Every structure is written in structure tokens, then in C-alpha cells.
Coordinates of C-alpha atoms in Angstrom, one line a residue:
M1 CA -37.6 15.0 -4.1
S2 CA -35.2 17.1 -2.0
T3 CA -31.4 16.7 -2.3
S4 CA -28.7 17.4 0.2
T5 CA -27.0 20.7 0.1
A6 CA -24.0 19.6 2.2
P7 CA -20.7 19.9 0.4
L8 CA -19.2 16.7 -0.9
P9 CA -15.6 15.8 0.0
A10 CA -12.9 17.5 -2.1
L11 CA -11.6 15.3 -4.9
T12 CA -7.9 14.5 -4.8
I13 CA -7.6 12.4 -7.9
A14 CA -4.2 13.0 -9.4
P15 CA -1.0 15.0 -9.3
S16 CA -1.0 18.4 -11.0
Q17 CA 1.6 17.1 -13.5
V18 CA 3.2 13.8 -14.3
L19 CA 6.5 13.5 -16.2
R20 CA 7.5 10.0 -17.2
G21 CA 10.1 8.5 -19.5
R22 CA 13.7 7.3 -19.5
G23 CA 16.1 9.8 -18.1
I24 CA 13.2 12.2 -17.6
L25 CA 14.6 13.5 -14.3
L26 CA 17.3 15.3 -16.2
Q27 CA 14.5 17.1 -18.2
A28 CA 12.4 18.1 -15.2
H29 CA 14.3 21.3 -14.2
S30 CA 11.8 23.8 -15.5
A31 CA 8.8 21.9 -13.9
I32 CA 10.6 21.7 -10.6
A33 CA 11.8 25.3 -10.7
R34 CA 8.3 26.6 -11.2
L35 CA 7.5 25.2 -7.8
G36 CA 10.4 26.5 -5.7
S37 CA 14.0 27.5 -5.6
R38 CA 15.1 26.2 -2.1
P39 CA 14.0 22.6 -1.9
L40 CA 14.4 20.3 1.0
I41 CA 15.0 16.8 -0.5
I42 CA 13.9 13.9 1.7
G43 CA 14.7 10.3 1.1
G44 CA 16.8 7.3 2.2
K45 CA 20.6 7.5 1.9
Q46 CA 20.8 5.3 -1.2
S47 CA 17.9 7.1 -2.9
L48 CA 19.4 10.5 -2.3
A49 CA 22.8 9.4 -3.6
A50 CA 21.1 8.1 -6.7
V51 CA 19.5 11.4 -7.7
Q52 CA 22.0 13.9 -6.2
P53 CA 24.0 14.4 -9.4
Q54 CA 20.8 15.1 -11.5
L55 CA 19.2 17.4 -9.0
Q56 CA 22.3 19.4 -8.3
S57 CA 22.7 20.0 -12.0
E58 CA 19.3 21.5 -12.1
F59 CA 20.0 24.2 -9.6
E60 CA 22.6 26.9 -10.2
Q61 CA 23.4 27.2 -6.5
P62 CA 24.1 23.9 -4.8
S63 CA 23.6 25.7 -1.4
S64 CA 20.0 26.2 -2.3
L65 CA 19.4 22.5 -1.8
A66 CA 19.1 20.8 1.6
W67 CA 19.2 17.0 2.0
A68 CA 17.7 15.0 4.8
T69 CA 16.9 11.4 5.5
Y70 CA 13.5 10.2 6.8
R71 CA 15.0 7.7 9.3
P72 CA 14.0 5.9 11.5
D73 CA 10.6 5.9 9.7
C74 CA 7.8 8.2 8.6
S75 CA 7.2 8.8 12.3
E76 CA 6.3 11.8 14.5
T77 CA 10.0 12.0 15.6
T78 CA 11.2 12.2 12.1
L79 CA 8.6 14.7 11.1
K80 CA 9.6 17.0 14.0
T81 CA 13.3 16.9 12.9
L82 CA 12.4 17.5 9.2
H83 CA 10.2 20.5 10.1
E84 CA 13.2 22.0 12.0
T85 CA 15.4 21.4 9.0
A86 CA 12.9 22.9 6.6
A87 CA 12.6 26.0 8.8
Q88 CA 16.4 26.5 9.1
H89 CA 16.9 26.1 5.4
R90 CA 13.9 28.4 4.6
S91 CA 12.6 25.8 2.2
D92 CA 9.9 26.8 -0.2
L93 CA 9.6 23.3 -1.8
I94 CA 9.7 19.7 -0.6
I95 CA 11.0 16.9 -2.9
G96 CA 10.5 13.3 -1.9
V97 CA 12.8 10.6 -3.3
G98 CA 12.5 6.9 -2.7
G99 CA 10.0 4.3 -1.8
G100 CA 6.6 4.6 -0.1
K101 CA 7.7 5.7 3.4
A102 CA 10.1 8.4 2.0
L103 CA 7.4 9.8 -0.2
D104 CA 4.8 9.7 2.5
T105 CA 7.1 11.6 4.8
A106 CA 7.8 14.2 2.2
K107 CA 4.1 14.6 1.3
L108 CA 3.2 15.0 4.9
V109 CA 5.9 17.6 5.7
A110 CA 4.8 19.6 2.7
Y111 CA 1.2 19.4 3.7
Q112 CA 1.9 20.5 7.2
R113 CA 4.1 23.4 6.1
Q114 CA 1.7 24.3 3.2
L115 CA 4.5 23.9 0.6
P116 CA 4.4 22.3 -2.8
V117 CA 5.8 18.8 -3.1
V118 CA 7.5 16.8 -5.9
T119 CA 7.6 13.0 -5.7
I120 CA 10.4 11.0 -7.4
P121 CA 9.9 7.3 -6.8
T122 CA 13.0 5.1 -7.0
S123 CA 11.0 1.8 -7.2
A124 CA 7.6 0.6 -8.3
A125 CA 6.7 -0.9 -4.9
T126 CA 3.7 1.4 -4.1
C127 CA 1.5 4.1 -5.5
A128 CA 2.7 6.6 -2.8
A129 CA 4.1 8.9 -5.4
W130 CA 0.6 9.6 -6.7
T131 CA -1.7 9.7 -3.7
A132 CA -3.0 12.3 -1.3
L133 CA -2.4 10.1 1.7
S134 CA 0.5 9.6 4.2
N135 CA 0.9 6.7 6.6
V136 CA 2.5 7.4 9.9
Y137 CA 4.5 4.7 11.8
S138 CA 6.2 4.5 15.2
D139 CA 10.0 4.8 15.3
Q140 CA 10.0 1.0 15.5
G141 CA 8.0 0.7 12.2
A142 CA 4.5 -0.1 13.6
F143 CA 1.6 1.5 11.7
L144 CA -0.2 4.1 13.8
Y145 CA -2.5 6.2 11.6
D146 CA -2.9 7.7 8.1
V147 CA -3.4 11.4 7.2
A148 CA -5.6 12.4 4.3
L149 CA -3.8 15.3 2.5
A150 CA -5.4 18.3 0.8
Q151 CA -4.2 17.4 -2.6
C152 CA -2.0 15.0 -4.6
P153 CA 1.6 16.0 -5.3
N154 CA 2.2 19.0 -7.5
L155 CA 4.6 17.1 -9.6
L156 CA 5.4 13.4 -10.0
V157 CA 8.6 12.5 -11.9
L158 CA 8.6 8.8 -13.0
D159 CA 12.0 8.0 -14.4
Y160 CA 12.1 4.5 -15.7
D161 CA 15.9 4.4 -15.7
L162 CA 15.8 5.2 -12.0
I163 CA 13.0 2.7 -11.3
Q164 CA 15.0 0.0 -13.1
T165 CA 17.9 0.3 -10.7
A166 CA 15.7 -1.0 -7.9
A167 CA 15.6 -4.7 -7.0
S168 CA 13.0 -6.8 -8.9
R169 CA 11.5 -7.7 -5.6
T170 CA 10.2 -4.1 -5.2
L171 CA 8.2 -4.4 -8.4
V172 CA 6.8 -7.8 -7.3
A173 CA 5.8 -6.0 -4.0
G174 CA 4.2 -3.2 -6.0
I175 CA 2.2 -5.8 -8.0
G176 CA 0.9 -7.2 -4.7
D177 CA -0.1 -3.8 -3.4
A178 CA -1.8 -2.8 -6.6
I179 CA -3.7 -6.0 -7.2
A180 CA -5.3 -5.6 -3.8
K181 CA -7.3 -2.7 -5.2
W182 CA -9.7 -5.1 -6.9
Y183 CA -10.2 -7.5 -4.0
E184 CA -10.7 -4.7 -1.5
A185 CA -12.7 -2.2 -3.6
S186 CA -15.0 -4.8 -5.0
V187 CA -16.0 -6.2 -1.7
S188 CA -16.5 -2.8 0.0
S189 CA -17.9 -0.8 -2.8
G190 CA -19.0 -3.2 -5.6
H191 CA -22.7 -2.3 -5.0
S192 CA -22.2 1.5 -4.9
Q193 CA -24.4 3.6 -7.2
Q194 CA -22.0 6.6 -7.1
T195 CA -20.5 7.3 -10.4
L196 CA -16.9 7.8 -9.4
I197 CA -16.9 4.8 -7.1
I198 CA -18.3 2.6 -9.9
A199 CA -15.5 3.9 -12.1
A200 CA -12.9 3.2 -9.4
V201 CA -14.1 -0.4 -8.9
Q202 CA -14.1 -1.1 -12.6
E203 CA -10.6 0.5 -13.0
A204 CA -9.5 -1.9 -10.2
R205 CA -10.8 -4.8 -12.2
I206 CA -8.9 -3.6 -15.2
L207 CA -5.7 -3.2 -13.1
R208 CA -6.1 -6.7 -11.8
D209 CA -6.4 -8.1 -15.4
I210 CA -3.4 -6.1 -16.6
L211 CA -1.3 -7.5 -13.8
F212 CA -2.4 -11.1 -14.4
Q213 CA -1.6 -10.8 -18.1
K214 CA 1.7 -8.9 -18.0
S215 CA 3.5 -9.3 -14.6
A216 CA 5.4 -12.5 -15.3
I217 CA 6.6 -11.2 -18.7
A218 CA 7.6 -7.9 -17.2
L219 CA 9.6 -9.5 -14.5
Q220 CA 11.5 -11.6 -17.1
Q221 CA 12.1 -8.5 -19.3
P222 CA 13.1 -5.6 -17.0
G223 CA 13.2 -2.3 -18.9
S224 CA 11.0 -3.6 -21.7
E225 CA 7.8 -2.0 -22.9
V226 CA 5.7 -4.5 -21.0
W227 CA 7.8 -3.8 -17.9
Q228 CA 7.1 -0.1 -18.3
E229 CA 3.4 -0.8 -18.6
V230 CA 3.4 -2.8 -15.3
V231 CA 5.4 0.0 -13.6
D232 CA 2.7 2.4 -14.8
A233 CA 0.1 0.1 -13.4
T234 CA 1.6 -0.1 -9.9
V235 CA 2.7 3.5 -9.5
L236 CA 0.1 5.4 -11.6
L237 CA -3.1 3.4 -12.2
A238 CA -3.3 2.1 -8.6
G239 CA -3.1 5.7 -7.5
V240 CA -6.0 6.7 -9.9
I241 CA -8.2 4.2 -8.2
G242 CA -7.6 5.5 -4.7
G243 CA -8.2 9.0 -6.0
L244 CA -11.5 8.3 -7.7
G245 CA -12.9 6.0 -5.0
G246 CA -11.4 7.6 -2.0
A247 CA -11.3 6.0 1.5
Q248 CA -14.6 4.2 0.8
C249 CA -12.9 1.7 -1.6
R250 CA -9.2 2.2 -0.9
T251 CA -8.5 -0.4 1.8
V252 CA -10.3 -3.3 3.5
A253 CA -8.9 -6.4 5.2
A254 CA -5.7 -6.8 3.2
H255 CA -4.3 -3.5 4.4
A256 CA -5.7 -4.0 7.9
V257 CA -3.8 -7.3 8.1
H258 CA -0.7 -5.4 6.9
N259 CA -1.2 -2.8 9.6
G260 CA -1.5 -5.4 12.3
L261 CA 1.6 -7.3 11.1
T262 CA 3.7 -4.1 11.3
H263 CA 3.4 -4.3 15.1
L264 CA 5.4 -7.6 15.1
P265 CA 9.2 -7.1 14.7
A266 CA 9.4 -10.3 12.7
S267 CA 7.5 -8.6 9.8
H268 CA 9.9 -5.8 9.4
G269 CA 12.1 -7.7 6.9
T270 CA 9.2 -7.7 4.3
L271 CA 7.9 -5.0 2.1
H272 CA 4.6 -3.2 2.4
G273 CA 3.2 -4.8 -0.8
E274 CA 4.3 -8.3 0.3
K275 CA 2.3 -8.0 3.5
V276 CA -0.6 -6.6 1.6
A277 CA -0.5 -9.4 -0.9
Y278 CA -0.6 -12.0 1.9
G279 CA -3.5 -9.9 3.4
I280 CA -5.5 -10.4 0.2
L281 CA -5.4 -14.2 0.8
V282 CA -6.4 -13.6 4.4
Q283 CA -9.4 -11.5 3.3
L284 CA -10.5 -14.2 0.8
R285 CA -10.1 -16.9 3.4
L286 CA -12.3 -14.9 5.7
E287 CA -15.0 -14.7 3.0
E288 CA -14.8 -18.5 2.7
L289 CA -14.9 -19.2 6.5
V290 CA -17.4 -16.6 7.5
Q291 CA -19.7 -16.5 4.5
G292 CA -19.1 -19.8 2.9
N293 CA -18.2 -17.9 -0.2
Q294 CA -17.1 -20.3 -3.0
L295 CA -16.2 -17.5 -5.4
A296 CA -13.7 -16.3 -2.8
A297 CA -12.3 -19.8 -2.5
T298 CA -11.8 -19.9 -6.3
S299 CA -10.2 -16.5 -6.3
R300 CA -7.8 -17.5 -3.6
Q301 CA -6.7 -20.5 -5.5
Q302 CA -6.2 -18.4 -8.6
L303 CA -4.1 -15.9 -6.6
L304 CA -2.0 -18.7 -5.1
K305 CA -1.0 -19.8 -8.6
F306 CA -0.2 -16.2 -9.6
Y307 CA 1.8 -15.6 -6.5
A308 CA 3.8 -18.8 -7.0
E309 CA 4.6 -17.6 -10.6
I310 CA 5.9 -14.2 -9.7
G311 CA 7.2 -14.7 -6.1
L312 CA 4.6 -13.2 -3.8
P313 CA 4.2 -14.6 -0.2
Q314 CA 1.4 -17.1 0.3
S315 CA 1.7 -17.7 4.0
L316 CA 3.2 -16.5 7.3
N317 CA 6.1 -18.8 6.6
D318 CA 6.8 -17.0 3.3
L319 CA 6.8 -13.7 5.2
G320 CA 9.6 -15.1 7.5
M321 CA 7.1 -15.4 10.4
A322 CA 6.9 -19.1 10.9
D323 CA 8.2 -18.9 14.4
I324 CA 5.9 -16.1 15.8
T325 CA 4.0 -17.1 18.9
L326 CA 0.3 -17.4 19.4
T327 CA 0.5 -14.3 21.6
E328 CA 2.1 -12.3 18.8
L329 CA -0.5 -13.5 16.3
R330 CA -3.3 -12.6 18.7
R331 CA -1.8 -9.1 19.0
A332 CA -1.6 -8.6 15.3
A333 CA -5.1 -9.8 14.8
A334 CA -6.4 -7.6 17.6
I335 CA -4.8 -4.5 16.1
A336 CA -6.2 -5.4 12.7
C337 CA -9.7 -5.7 14.2
N338 CA -9.6 -2.5 16.3
P339 CA -12.8 -0.4 16.0
E340 CA -11.3 2.1 13.6
S341 CA -9.8 -0.6 11.3
D342 CA -10.5 -0.8 7.6
I343 CA -11.3 -4.5 8.1
H344 CA -14.8 -3.3 9.1
H345 CA -15.5 -2.3 5.5
L346 CA -16.2 -6.0 4.9
P347 CA -19.9 -6.7 4.6
F348 CA -19.8 -9.0 7.6
S349 CA -18.3 -8.7 11.1
V350 CA -15.0 -10.2 12.0
D351 CA -13.4 -10.9 15.3
P352 CA -9.7 -11.6 16.1
T353 CA -10.2 -15.3 16.5
Q354 CA -11.8 -15.6 13.1
L355 CA -9.0 -13.5 11.6
M356 CA -6.3 -15.7 13.3
A357 CA -7.8 -18.8 11.8
A358 CA -7.7 -17.2 8.4
M359 CA -4.2 -15.9 8.8
V360 CA -2.8 -19.5 9.4
S361 CA -4.8 -21.1 6.6
T362 CA -4.2 -19.0 3.5
T363 CA -3.0 -22.0 1.5
A364 CA -5.7 -24.4 2.7
P365 CA -7.6 -26.4 0.1
T366 CA -11.1 -25.3 -0.7
Q367 CA -12.9 -28.5 0.5
G368 CA -15.6 -27.9 3.0
V369 CA -16.2 -24.3 2.0
G370 CA -19.9 -23.4 1.8
N371 CA -21.3 -24.3 5.3
G372 CA -21.1 -20.7 6.5
E373 CA -20.7 -21.7 10.1
W374 CA -19.6 -18.2 11.1
G375 CA -22.5 -16.6 9.3
V376 CA -24.6 -13.9 11.0
G377 CA -27.2 -15.5 13.3
S378 CA -25.2 -18.7 13.9
Q379 CA -24.1 -17.9 17.4
K380 CA -24.0 -21.5 18.7
K381 CA -22.1 -22.7 15.7
A382 CA -19.8 -19.8 15.9
G383 CA -18.7 -20.7 19.4
V384 CA -17.9 -24.2 18.4
R385 CA -15.9 -23.0 15.4
R386 CA -14.0 -20.5 17.4
Q387 CA -12.9 -23.3 19.8
E388 CA -11.8 -25.5 16.9
S389 CA -9.9 -22.5 15.3
E390 CA -7.9 -22.0 18.5
E391 CA -6.8 -25.6 18.4
D392 CA -5.8 -25.4 14.7
I393 CA -3.8 -22.3 15.4
S394 CA -2.0 -23.9 18.3
D395 CA -0.7 -26.6 15.9
E396 CA 0.8 -24.1 13.5
V397 CA 2.1 -21.3 15.8
T398 CA 4.3 -22.0 18.9
E399 CA 3.4 -20.2 22.1

């Protein structure tokens, strides 16, 4: 039997070094100094203010540090400005401080300038501090594309004291983003025979179980040991899964729904993980409607109870989008279903009308699931169901 000699994709599994602990930022000087002496520090205004005393104390010359915000977003406009700032400062290191967009911006600037990067998350809302991936948005906050980076960050500094200053809502959002790993990886890659992808899918299952067991307690006891374990789950373990499994099992419908929603201004008041959590329910609802999948129906009901317990959104109304128009919903669905979308990692085809029906019925009871009217080969039934779905949507979303 012959085997392929083509090189396999490079593995970008983990940061070169991870420092974690309470007050660890104050002990990170030597690790940071090994990477560079003239850093450009990128973040939001509040995040930069929170770390400025610690970082300034780690460098003998305050003038060797440059500070810059990533506003209005991790966008091409922002990236251009930051490149100019880095060049003027003669930066030899990029440090990202903040949430997912700030860290994505810092990682991408470092990648494009071929500089090392340090990530310092100020919340547990995403695994962006870990991953070799950056998402790029428009200046208005609409998702445009992602960039696969050559490596994970050179250093990740996870300071629990810093994370604890963030609103509890950010950890809830991080739980939503992290738990999506199981529902997306299992449906796209659950049958893979590749060793690392098998490992990633199983790690995603473990991550889901940890979050089911510990999230509610962690949110009630901020700063506790169980809270730290949930922070580790959302920031670190979620990143491991993306690193092991790669794009093949990183994102499916939940993130595709997020990407579509970002094109609606009404969604901009919600966090990444909140939209992704809602997107998991949409994905499971699609599996019910298109495949007649009873297991998906059971999983959705289980998640609805979990979401209610910890405060994740269950519907468009919970996302503050009860008043969006049918035209806006169509737009989001069309973007989520574009030919390059991750939604097509599902083991069945999905069109925007089907997606719209799922988006407005995430809290529906499970009765009637199992007929598979949208199944492959049921073209006549599909047409009828599409007509019914338009009428159902019109009742719930005003034109």
C-alpha cells in the first residue's frame, strides 16, 4: 500500500509558555524580557489601564513601551494604524491585553510583522489568548474572515486576579464559547480516524462535562478553586481542542450563526460567546428539523436548562434582537450560509430558509421531531416545509 508523501499541515497546538496564577503578571518580567525590549502593547482603554502599573514596573525605561488601542475593531483600518505605530516605535515585541478582539488584533499584527507576541487576557470570555487564529471584522463590527497564524503565542500570562476583575457575564460568555467545541467538533469530526482529531473530539466531550458540572458553582464562588478550574477550561482547554483538531473540528454552525449575526447592528450589544451559545441551539434545531434527529432534540433541551441556570441566551429575544425584521434575519442567514461558511461542515446541506426557521425556534418543544421532512431526497416535502417556515417566521419577526 502506498502512502502520500505530501507534507501535513503544521501543528499549532499551544503557546510556547503559559504562566498562570494569582498576581502572576508581576512575576512575568523575565519571560517577557526574553522576547523583546521595545514592546507595543495593544488593548482597550480599560484593559491597558488595568495592566499599565505592572508592565511599566517590569521595564527600566518607560519610554521603551508604546501603548495603542485596537479601536474601532480588529479591522483592516486598525491593523494599518497599528503597523504604523509599531514601525515608528521600532517595536520588537507585541503584547496583547484584553478580550478576544484585542488579543486577535495583537496576534495578527505580530504575525504580519514577524514579531513574537505575548497574550494577557483580562477576562475568560474566549480562548483567543491561546490560539493561532485571528478573526478580522469591519470597522462596524461585522465578521469578514479569519487568518490562520503560523504559531500560537510565544507567551500566555493568565493572571487570575486580573481575570476576576472582569464582569461575571464575560465568564458566562466564555462558557458558551467553550461548550460549543463539543457540539461542533462531534458533528463535523466525530467519525474521523485521525489520531489527533479523535483526541480533540474527546477533549471537547471532557470540556463539556467539566462545564456542566462546575459552571454554576464557579459563578457563585468567583475566585474560588472551582472558579479557577472553569477559567482554565474556557481559556486554556478550549484552545487545546482547536490546536489539536485544527479547522476540521474547530467551528461548524454555531460559529457560522455568530458570524451572520455580527452583520446586524442589533447584535453588537452581546458578547461573542453569547452569540455562539445561541448558535449551538440553532445547530441542534437544524439537526432536528433537517435530519429528524431525536438525540439533537434531547441535547437542546438539556442545554436550555443549563443556559437558564447560568444565564446564557436561549433565543433571539434574549440576545436583544426581538425587533429585528424579516429582511435582517434573511441577511444574517444568507451570510451564515455563504459558500465558504463553516456551516457546511454539517453532514447535511442547509439553506437560508431552513436556517431562519431554526433561528426563530430554538426554544421549541421537541414534539414532532423525527419526520425528517427536510431530509436528502425529499424535494417535494422540502418545498412544503419551506413555505410553512416562512409563515412561522413572519409571525415572530416583524418586517
